[in-house]
Tab-separated table of C-alpha atoms in Angstrom:
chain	number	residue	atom	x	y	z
X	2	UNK	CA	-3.013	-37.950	22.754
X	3	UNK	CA	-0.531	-36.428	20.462
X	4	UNK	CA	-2.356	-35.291	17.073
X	5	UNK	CA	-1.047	-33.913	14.070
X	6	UNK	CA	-2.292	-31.934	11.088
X	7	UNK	CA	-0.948	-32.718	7.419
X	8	UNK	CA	-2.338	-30.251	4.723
X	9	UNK	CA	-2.047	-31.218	1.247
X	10	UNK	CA	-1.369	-28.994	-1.433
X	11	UNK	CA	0.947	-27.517	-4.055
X	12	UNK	CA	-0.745	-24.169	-3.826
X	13	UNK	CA	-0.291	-23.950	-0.185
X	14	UNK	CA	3.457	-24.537	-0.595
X	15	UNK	CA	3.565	-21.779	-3.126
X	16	UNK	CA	1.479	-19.338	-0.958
X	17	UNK	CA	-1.291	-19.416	-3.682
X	18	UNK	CA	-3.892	-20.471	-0.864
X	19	UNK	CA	-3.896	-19.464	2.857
X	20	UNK	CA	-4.026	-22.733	4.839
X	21	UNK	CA	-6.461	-21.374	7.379
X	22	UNK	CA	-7.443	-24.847	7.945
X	23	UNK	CA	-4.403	-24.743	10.487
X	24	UNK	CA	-4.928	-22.416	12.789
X	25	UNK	CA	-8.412	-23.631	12.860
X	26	UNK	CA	-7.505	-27.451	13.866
X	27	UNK	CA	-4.687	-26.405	15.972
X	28	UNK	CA	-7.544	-24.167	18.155
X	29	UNK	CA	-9.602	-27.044	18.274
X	30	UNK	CA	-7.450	-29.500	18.841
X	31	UNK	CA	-5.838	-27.245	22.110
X	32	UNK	CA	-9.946	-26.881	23.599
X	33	UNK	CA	-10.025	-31.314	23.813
X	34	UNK	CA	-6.938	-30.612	25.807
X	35	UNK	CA	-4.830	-32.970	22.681
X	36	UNK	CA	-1.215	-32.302	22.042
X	37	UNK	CA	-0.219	-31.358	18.684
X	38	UNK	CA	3.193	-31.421	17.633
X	39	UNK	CA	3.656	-31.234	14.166
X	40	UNK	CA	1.908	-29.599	11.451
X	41	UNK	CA	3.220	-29.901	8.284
X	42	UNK	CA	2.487	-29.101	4.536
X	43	UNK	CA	3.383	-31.361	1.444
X	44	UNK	CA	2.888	-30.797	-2.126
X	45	UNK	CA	0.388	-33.112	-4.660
X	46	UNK	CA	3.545	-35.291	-5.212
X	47	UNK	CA	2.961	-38.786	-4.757
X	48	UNK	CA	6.455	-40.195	-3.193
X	49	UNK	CA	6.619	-37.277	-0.759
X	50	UNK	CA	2.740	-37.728	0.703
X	51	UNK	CA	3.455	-41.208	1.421
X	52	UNK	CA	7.041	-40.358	3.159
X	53	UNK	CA	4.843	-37.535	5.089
X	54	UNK	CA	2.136	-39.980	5.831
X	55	UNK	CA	4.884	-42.687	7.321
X	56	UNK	CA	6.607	-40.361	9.727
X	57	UNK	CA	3.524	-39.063	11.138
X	58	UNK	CA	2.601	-42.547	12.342
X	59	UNK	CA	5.999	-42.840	14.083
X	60	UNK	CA	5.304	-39.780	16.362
X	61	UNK	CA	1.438	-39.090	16.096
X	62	UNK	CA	-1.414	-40.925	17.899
X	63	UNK	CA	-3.811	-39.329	15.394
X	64	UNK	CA	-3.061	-37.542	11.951
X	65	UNK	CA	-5.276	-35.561	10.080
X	66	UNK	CA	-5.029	-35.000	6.442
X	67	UNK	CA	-6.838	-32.091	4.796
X	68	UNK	CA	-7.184	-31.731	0.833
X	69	UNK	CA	-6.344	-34.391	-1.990
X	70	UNK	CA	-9.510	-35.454	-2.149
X	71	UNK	CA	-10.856	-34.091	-4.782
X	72	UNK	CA	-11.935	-35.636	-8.864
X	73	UNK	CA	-8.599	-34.273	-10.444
X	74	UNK	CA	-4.950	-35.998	-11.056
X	75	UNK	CA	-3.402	-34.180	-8.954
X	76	UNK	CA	-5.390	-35.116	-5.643
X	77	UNK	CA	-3.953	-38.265	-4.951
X	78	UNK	CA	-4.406	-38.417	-1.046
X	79	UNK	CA	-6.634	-41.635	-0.816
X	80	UNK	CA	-3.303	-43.281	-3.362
X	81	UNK	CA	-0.962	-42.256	-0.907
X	82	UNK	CA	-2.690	-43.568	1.983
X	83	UNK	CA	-3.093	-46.701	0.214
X	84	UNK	CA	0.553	-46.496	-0.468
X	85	UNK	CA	1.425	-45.362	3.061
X	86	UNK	CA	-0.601	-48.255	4.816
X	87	UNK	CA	-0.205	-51.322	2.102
X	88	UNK	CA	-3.607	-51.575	1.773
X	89	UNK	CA	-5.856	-52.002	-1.638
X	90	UNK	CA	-8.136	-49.431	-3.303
X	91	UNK	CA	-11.717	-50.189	-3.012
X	92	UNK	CA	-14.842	-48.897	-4.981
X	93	UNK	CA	-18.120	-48.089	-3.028
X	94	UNK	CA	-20.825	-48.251	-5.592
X	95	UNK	CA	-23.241	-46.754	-2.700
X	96	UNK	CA	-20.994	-44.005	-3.223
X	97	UNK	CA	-21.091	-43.149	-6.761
X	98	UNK	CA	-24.949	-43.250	-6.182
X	99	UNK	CA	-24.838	-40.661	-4.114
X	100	UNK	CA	-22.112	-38.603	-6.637
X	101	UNK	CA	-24.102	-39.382	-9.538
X	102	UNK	CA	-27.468	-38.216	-7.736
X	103	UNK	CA	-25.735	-34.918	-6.495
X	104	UNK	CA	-25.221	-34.011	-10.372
X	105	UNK	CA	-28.673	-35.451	-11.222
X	106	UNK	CA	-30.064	-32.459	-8.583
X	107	UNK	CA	-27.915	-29.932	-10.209
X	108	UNK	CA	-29.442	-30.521	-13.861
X	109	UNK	CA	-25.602	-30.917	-15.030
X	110	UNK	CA	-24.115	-34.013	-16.684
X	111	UNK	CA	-22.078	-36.228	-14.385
X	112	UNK	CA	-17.786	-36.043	-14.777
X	113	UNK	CA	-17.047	-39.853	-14.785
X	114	UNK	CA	-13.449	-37.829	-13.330
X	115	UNK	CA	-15.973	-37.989	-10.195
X	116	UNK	CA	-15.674	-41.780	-9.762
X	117	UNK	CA	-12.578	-41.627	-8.208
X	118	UNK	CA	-14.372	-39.669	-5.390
X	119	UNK	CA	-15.813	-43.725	-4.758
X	120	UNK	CA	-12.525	-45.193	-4.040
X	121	UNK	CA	-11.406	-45.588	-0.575
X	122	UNK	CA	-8.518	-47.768	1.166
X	123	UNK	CA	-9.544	-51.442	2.213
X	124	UNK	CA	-10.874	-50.983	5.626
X	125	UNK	CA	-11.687	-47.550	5.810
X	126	UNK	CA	-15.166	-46.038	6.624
X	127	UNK	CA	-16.019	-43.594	4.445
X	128	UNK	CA	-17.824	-39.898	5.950
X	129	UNK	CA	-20.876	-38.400	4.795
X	130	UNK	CA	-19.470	-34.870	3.393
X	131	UNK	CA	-23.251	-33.134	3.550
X	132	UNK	CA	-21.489	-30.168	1.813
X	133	UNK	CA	-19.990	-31.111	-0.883
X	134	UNK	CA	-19.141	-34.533	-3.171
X	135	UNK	CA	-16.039	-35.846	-1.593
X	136	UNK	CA	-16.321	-38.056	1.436
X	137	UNK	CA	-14.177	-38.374	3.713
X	138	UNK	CA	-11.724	-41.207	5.438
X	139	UNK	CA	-11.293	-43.291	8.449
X	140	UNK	CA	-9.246	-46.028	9.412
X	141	UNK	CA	-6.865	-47.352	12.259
X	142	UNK	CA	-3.582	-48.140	11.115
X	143	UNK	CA	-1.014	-49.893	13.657
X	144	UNK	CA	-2.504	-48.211	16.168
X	145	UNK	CA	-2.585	-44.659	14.839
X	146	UNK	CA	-6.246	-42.617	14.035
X	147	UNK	CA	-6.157	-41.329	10.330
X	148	UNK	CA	-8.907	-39.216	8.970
X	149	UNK	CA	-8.778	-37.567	5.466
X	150	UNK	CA	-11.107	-34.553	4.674
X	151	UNK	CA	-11.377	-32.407	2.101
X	152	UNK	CA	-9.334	-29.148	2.347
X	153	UNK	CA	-12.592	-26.558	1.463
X	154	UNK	CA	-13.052	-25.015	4.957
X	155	UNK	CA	-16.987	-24.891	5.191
X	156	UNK	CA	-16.515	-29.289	4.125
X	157	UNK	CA	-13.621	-29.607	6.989
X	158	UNK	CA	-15.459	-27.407	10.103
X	159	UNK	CA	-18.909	-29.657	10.147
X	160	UNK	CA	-17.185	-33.428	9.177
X	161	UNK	CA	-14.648	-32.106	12.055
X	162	UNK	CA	-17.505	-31.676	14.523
X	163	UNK	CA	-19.610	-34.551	13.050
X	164	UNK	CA	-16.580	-37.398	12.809
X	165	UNK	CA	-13.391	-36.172	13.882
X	166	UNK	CA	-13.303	-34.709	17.296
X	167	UNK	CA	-16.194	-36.945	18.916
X	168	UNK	CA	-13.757	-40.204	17.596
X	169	UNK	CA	-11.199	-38.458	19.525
X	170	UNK	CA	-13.133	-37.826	22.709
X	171	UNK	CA	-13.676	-41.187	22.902
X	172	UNK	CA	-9.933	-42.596	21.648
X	173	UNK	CA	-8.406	-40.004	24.946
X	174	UNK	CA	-11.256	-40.585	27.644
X	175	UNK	CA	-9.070	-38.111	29.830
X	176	UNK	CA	-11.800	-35.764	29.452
X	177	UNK	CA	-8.385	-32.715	29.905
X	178	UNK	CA	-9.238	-29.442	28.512
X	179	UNK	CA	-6.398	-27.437	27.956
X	180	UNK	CA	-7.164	-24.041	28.207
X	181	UNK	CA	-5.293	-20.004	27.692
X	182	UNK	CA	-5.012	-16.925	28.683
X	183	UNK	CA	-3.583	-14.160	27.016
X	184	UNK	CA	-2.210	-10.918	28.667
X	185	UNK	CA	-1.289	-8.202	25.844
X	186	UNK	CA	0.895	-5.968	26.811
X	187	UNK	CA	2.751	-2.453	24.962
X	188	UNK	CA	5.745	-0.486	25.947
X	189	UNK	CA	8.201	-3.571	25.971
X	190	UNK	CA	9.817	-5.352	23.102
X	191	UNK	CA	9.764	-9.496	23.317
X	192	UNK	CA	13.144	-9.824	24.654
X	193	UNK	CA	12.465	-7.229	27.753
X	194	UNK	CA	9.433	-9.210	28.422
X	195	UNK	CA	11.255	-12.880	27.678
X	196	UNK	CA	14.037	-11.336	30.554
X	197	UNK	CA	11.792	-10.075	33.024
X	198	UNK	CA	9.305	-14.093	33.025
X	199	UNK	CA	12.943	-15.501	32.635
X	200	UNK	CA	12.378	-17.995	35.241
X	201	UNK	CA	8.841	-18.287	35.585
X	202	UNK	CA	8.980	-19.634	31.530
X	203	UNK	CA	12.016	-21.788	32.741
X	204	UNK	CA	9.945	-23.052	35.971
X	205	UNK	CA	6.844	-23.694	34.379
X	206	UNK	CA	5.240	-26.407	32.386
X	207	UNK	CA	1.660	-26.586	33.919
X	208	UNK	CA	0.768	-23.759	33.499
X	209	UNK	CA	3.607	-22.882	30.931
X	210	UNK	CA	4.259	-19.575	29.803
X	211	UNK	CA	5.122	-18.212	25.987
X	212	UNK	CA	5.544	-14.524	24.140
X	213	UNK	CA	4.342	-13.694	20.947
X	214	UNK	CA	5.021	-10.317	19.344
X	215	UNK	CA	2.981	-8.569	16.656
X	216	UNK	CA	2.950	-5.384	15.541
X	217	UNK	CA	3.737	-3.071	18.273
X	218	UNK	CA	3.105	-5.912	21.273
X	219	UNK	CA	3.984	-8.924	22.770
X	220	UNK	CA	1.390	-11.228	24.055
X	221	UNK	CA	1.939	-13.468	27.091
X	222	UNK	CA	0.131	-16.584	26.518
X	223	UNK	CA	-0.283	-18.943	29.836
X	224	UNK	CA	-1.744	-21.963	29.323
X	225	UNK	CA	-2.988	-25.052	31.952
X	226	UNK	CA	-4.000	-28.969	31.131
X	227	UNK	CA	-6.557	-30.289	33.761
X	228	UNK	CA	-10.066	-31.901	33.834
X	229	UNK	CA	-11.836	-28.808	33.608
X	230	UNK	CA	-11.972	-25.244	32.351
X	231	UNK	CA	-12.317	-23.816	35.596
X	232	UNK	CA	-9.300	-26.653	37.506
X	233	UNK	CA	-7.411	-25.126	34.400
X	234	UNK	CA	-8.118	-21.315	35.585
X	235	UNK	CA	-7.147	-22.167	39.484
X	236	UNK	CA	-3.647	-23.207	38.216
X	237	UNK	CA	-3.572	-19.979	35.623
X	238	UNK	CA	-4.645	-17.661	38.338
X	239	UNK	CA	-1.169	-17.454	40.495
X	240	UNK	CA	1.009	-17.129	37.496
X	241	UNK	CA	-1.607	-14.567	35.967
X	242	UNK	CA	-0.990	-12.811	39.112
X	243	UNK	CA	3.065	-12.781	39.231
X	244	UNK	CA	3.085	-12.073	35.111
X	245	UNK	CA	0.857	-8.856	36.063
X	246	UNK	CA	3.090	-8.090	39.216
X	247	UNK	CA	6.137	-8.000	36.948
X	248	UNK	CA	4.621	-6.413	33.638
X	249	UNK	CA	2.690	-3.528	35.295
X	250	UNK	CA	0.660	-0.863	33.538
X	251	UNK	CA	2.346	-2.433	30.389
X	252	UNK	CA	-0.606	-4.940	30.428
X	253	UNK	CA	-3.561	-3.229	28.845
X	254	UNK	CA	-5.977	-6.073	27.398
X	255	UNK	CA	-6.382	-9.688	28.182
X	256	UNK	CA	-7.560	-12.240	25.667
X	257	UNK	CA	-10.171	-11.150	22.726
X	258	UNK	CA	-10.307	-7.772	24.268
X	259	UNK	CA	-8.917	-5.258	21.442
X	260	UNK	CA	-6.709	-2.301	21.534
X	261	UNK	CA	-9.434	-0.305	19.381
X	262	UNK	CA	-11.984	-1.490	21.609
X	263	UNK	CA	-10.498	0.112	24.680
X	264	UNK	CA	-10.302	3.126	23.170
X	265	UNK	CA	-13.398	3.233	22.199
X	266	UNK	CA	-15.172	1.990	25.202
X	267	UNK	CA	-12.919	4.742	27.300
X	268	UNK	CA	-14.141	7.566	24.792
X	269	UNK	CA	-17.624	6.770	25.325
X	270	UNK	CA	-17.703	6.858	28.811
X	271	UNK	CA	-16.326	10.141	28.605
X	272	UNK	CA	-18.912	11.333	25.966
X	273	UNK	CA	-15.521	12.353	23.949
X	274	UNK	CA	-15.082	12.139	20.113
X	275	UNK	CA	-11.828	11.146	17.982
X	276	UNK	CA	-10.791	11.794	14.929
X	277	UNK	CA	-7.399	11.448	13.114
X	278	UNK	CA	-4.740	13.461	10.975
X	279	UNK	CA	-2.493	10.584	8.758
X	280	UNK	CA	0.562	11.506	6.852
X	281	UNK	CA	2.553	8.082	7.156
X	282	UNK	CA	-0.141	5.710	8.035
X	283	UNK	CA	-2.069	6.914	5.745
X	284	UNK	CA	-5.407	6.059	6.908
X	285	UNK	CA	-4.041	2.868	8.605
X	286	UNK	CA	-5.393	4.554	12.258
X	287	UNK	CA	-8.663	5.227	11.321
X	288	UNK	CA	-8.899	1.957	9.769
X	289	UNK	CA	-8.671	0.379	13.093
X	290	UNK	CA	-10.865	2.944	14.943
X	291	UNK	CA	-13.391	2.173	12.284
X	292	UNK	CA	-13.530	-1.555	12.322
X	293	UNK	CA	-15.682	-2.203	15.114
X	294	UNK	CA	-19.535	-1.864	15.162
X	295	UNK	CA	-20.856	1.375	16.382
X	296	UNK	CA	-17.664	3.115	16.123
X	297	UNK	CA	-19.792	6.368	14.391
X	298	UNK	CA	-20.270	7.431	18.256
X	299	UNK	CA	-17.172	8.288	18.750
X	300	UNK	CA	-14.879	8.225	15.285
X	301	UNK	CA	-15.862	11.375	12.948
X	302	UNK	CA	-13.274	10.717	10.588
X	303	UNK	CA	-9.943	11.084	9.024
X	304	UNK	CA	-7.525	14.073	7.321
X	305	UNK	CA	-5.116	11.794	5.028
X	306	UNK	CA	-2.587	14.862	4.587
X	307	UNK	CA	0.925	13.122	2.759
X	308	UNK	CA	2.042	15.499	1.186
X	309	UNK	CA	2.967	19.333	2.998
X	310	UNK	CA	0.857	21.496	1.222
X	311	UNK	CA	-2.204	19.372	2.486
X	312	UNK	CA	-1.009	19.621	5.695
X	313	UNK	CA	-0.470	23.422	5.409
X	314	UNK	CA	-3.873	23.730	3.590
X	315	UNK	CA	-6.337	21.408	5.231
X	316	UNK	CA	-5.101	21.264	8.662
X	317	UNK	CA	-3.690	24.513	8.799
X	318	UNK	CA	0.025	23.542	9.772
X	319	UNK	CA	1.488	27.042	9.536
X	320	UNK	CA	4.120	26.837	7.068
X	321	UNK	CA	6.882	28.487	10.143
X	322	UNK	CA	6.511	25.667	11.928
X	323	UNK	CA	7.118	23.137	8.490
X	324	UNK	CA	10.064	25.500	7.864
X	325	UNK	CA	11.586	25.261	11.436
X	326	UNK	CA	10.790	21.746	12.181
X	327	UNK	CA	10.260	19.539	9.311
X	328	UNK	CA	7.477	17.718	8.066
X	329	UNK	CA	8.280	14.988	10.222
X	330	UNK	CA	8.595	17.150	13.175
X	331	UNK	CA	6.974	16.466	16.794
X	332	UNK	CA	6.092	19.960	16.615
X	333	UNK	CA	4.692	19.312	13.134
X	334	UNK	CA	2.681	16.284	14.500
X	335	UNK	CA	0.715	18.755	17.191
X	336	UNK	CA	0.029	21.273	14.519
X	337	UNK	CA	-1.834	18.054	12.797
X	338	UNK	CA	-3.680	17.030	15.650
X	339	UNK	CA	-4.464	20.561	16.386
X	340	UNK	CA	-5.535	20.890	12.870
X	341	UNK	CA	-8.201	17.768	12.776
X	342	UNK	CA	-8.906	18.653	16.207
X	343	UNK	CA	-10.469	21.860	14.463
X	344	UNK	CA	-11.509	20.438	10.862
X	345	UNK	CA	-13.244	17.242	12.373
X	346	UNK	CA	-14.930	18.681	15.719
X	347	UNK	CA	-13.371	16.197	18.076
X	348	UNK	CA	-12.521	16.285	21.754
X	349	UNK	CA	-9.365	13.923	20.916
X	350	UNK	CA	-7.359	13.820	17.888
X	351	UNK	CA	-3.765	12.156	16.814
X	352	UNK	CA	-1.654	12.457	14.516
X	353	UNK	CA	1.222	10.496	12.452
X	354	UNK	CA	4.101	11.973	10.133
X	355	UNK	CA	7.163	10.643	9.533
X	356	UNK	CA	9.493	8.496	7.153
X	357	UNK	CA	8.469	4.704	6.673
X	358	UNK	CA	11.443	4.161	3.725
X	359	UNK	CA	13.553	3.095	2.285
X	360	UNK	CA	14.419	6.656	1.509
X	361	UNK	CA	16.075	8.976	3.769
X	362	UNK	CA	14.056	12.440	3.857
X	363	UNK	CA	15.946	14.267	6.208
X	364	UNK	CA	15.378	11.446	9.050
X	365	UNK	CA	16.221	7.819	9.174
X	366	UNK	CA	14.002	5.177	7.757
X	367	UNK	CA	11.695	4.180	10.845
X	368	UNK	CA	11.325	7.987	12.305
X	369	UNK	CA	8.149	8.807	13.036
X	370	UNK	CA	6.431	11.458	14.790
X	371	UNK	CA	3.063	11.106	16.817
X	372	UNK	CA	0.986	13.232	18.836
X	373	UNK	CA	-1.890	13.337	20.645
X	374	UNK	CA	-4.679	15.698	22.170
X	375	UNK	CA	-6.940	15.596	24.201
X	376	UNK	CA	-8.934	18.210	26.018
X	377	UNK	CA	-6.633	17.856	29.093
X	378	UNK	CA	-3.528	18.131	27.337
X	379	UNK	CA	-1.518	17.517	23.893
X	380	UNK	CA	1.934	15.760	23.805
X	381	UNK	CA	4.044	14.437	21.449
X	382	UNK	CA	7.186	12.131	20.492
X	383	UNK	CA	9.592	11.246	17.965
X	384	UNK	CA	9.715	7.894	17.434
X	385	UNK	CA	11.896	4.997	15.236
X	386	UNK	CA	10.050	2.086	14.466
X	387	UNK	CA	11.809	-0.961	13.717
X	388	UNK	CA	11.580	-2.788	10.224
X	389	UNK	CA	10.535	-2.685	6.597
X	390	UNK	CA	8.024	-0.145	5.442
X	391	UNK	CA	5.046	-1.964	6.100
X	392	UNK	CA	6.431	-3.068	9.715
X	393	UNK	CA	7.160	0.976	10.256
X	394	UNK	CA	3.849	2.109	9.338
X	395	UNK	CA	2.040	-1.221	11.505
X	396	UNK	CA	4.024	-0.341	14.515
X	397	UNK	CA	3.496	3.752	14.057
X	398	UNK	CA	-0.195	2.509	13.628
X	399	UNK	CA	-0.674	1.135	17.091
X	400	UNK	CA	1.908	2.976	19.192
X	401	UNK	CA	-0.312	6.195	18.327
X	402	UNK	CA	-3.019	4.220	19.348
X	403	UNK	CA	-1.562	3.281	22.628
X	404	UNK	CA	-0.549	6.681	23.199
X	405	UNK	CA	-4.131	7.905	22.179
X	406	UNK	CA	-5.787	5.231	25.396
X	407	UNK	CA	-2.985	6.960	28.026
X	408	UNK	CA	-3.906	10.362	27.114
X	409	UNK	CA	-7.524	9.587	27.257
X	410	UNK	CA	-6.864	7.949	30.248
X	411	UNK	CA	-4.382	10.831	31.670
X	412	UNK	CA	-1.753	8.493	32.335
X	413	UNK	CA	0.466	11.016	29.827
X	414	UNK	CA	3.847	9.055	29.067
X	415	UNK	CA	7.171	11.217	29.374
X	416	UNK	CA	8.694	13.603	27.053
């Protein structure tokens, strides 16, 4: 069954609202094994709605609508259905029962606006919305599923389990699960990693194979149709296999597992502490270290030293080694780590300097320096990062993690 999503809303064209509501469906959508093709966002215009409402019943076996539901003029969803379908507007006076005795509870006067929350298309069944006052829509139209719910998230998630997905369960009656898995892997960029699964992408549709990057690593993402999650697994598992043949050490997490989490975990078993001396990321390291519960075992804290005289003064960079080498030095980067290595009592400690841009200061936009020590060695590199500012200081952010789990692990990269 193909399915597809379309959200309604101005604001979500102008980037005013998130639409989390997407990746949300689209998740699932993917777990009932159902095939979605499209997803696609129109604006509270009427003519447009109805033109996006039309093509998705040329290529969709279901479509979804999410907002335009609401008491104002400008959510007109259940009018462009109407419009989309050729079918009348209807009034449920059950229905503005239930609206008027939802203001009644609240001890507020009731909008008559809030009538038009009543109306529904001739021949569709209208959902109990237990959170809020808009119901939402069902009908079958030419042989295509439609559903219409409101666009508030906590509304959507519990009329999508109550209405939605056990309507499609039943429509399919495949009972296919489609299920992923995700191999993360660091120290290749998405083209090295497109050319070395080259043919195993090209060869395979079930399982298939796709790369996603995001800051500092690509993700391999293998995914299988079949009647169960574990059928699904036993066709993953060869290609799992091959993709880790090929990719190596560069693999260092598969699905949910997190970069920060390995570390962690790793640092713990050793009974080791971390801490972390920021010029460029500026806290962006510890950040991450920080995010996970019961991180205090391990992460004492961070030295956020921008500007030179804080590193000189707080970490005790000697000024020689600023003079010979630069502020965004490798050299400079060990004195740092050194530094918070002392100032913050920790068994490991890394450290970032460098130039994020636009400006040149002395190095390129994109150099940065890292380094890392641990009690069984320190090492360092000089680095470009690819991108805008923000992209510099996000990559610098987990590369020095990365570097951080091979020291810990003593799998020291080269110089």
């Amino acid at each position: 069954m193909i399915v597809e999503v379309l959200a309604v809303g101005t604001e979500l064209l102008l980037g005013q609202t998130v639409n989390t509501n997407a990746a949300y469906l689209g998740e699932r959508f993917a777990e009932l094994g159902l095939d979605a093709h499209y997803q696609v966002v129109v604006g509270d215009n009427h003519d447009r709605m109805v033109d996006a409402i039309r093509t998705a019943f040329e290529r969709a076996d279901a479509l979804i609508i999410t907002g335009g539901l609401g008491p104002t003029q400008d959510d007109i969803t259940r009018v462009a259905i109407c419009e989309a379908t050729g079918r009348r507007m209807l009034f449920s006076e059950e229905q503005a029962v239930r609206l008027r005795s939802f203001w009644d509870r609240l001890g507020r006067p009731f909008p008559e606006s809030n009538l038009c929350q009543a109306e529904y298309p001739e021949g569709a069944e209208q959902l109990v919305n237990p959170r809020g006052t808009a119901p939402g829509l069902f009908l079958e139209h030419d042989g295509v599923l439609l559903f219409a719910l409101p666009g508030v998230p906590a509304e959507l998630y519990g009329m999508l389990d109550d209405h939605v997905l056990p309507r499609l369960r039943a429509a399919t009656g495949t009972g296919e699960v489609l299920v992923s898995r995700v191999l993360r892997t660091w120290g290749h960029g998405e083209s090295a990693v497109a050319d070395l699964l080259d043919d195993l992408y090209r060869a395979s549709s079930n399982p298939s194979v796709a790369f996603l990057a995001s800051a500092g690593e690509v993700k391999v993402r293998l995914s299988a149709k079949a009647s169960s999650e574990t059928d699904a697994m036993a066709l993953i598992g060869p290609l799992e296999e091959e993709v880790r043949r090929r990719m190596g050490e560069s693999v260092f997490a598969t699905d949910d597992e997190t970069l920060e989490q390995i570390l962690l975990d790793e640092l713990r078993v050793r009974g080791w502490t971390i801490g972390t001396a920021e010029s460029v990321t500026s806290g962006m390291v510890a950040a991450r270290l920080s995010l996970l519960p019961g991180a205090s075992e391990v992460f004492r804290g961070s030295v956020i030293a921008y500007a030179s005289d804080v590193k000189r003064d707080t970490l005790g960079v000697p000024s020689e080694t600023i003079e010979a080498y630069g502020v965004i030095g490798a050299e400079t980067a060990v004195a740092m780590a050194q530094g918070a290595a002392d100032v913050l009592d920790v068994d490991v400690a890394v450290a970032t300097t460098g130039v994020a841009g636009p400006d040149y200061l002395g190095h390129p936009a994109g150099t940065v320096a890292v380094a890392v020590r641990t009690p069984l060695d320190t090492r360092s590199r000089l680095l470009r990062m690819p991108g805008d500012r923000e992209r510099v200081r996000a990559y610098a952010t987990t590369t020095v993690l990365q570097l951080a789990r091979l020291g810990i692990l003593g799998e020291w990269w080269g110089e």
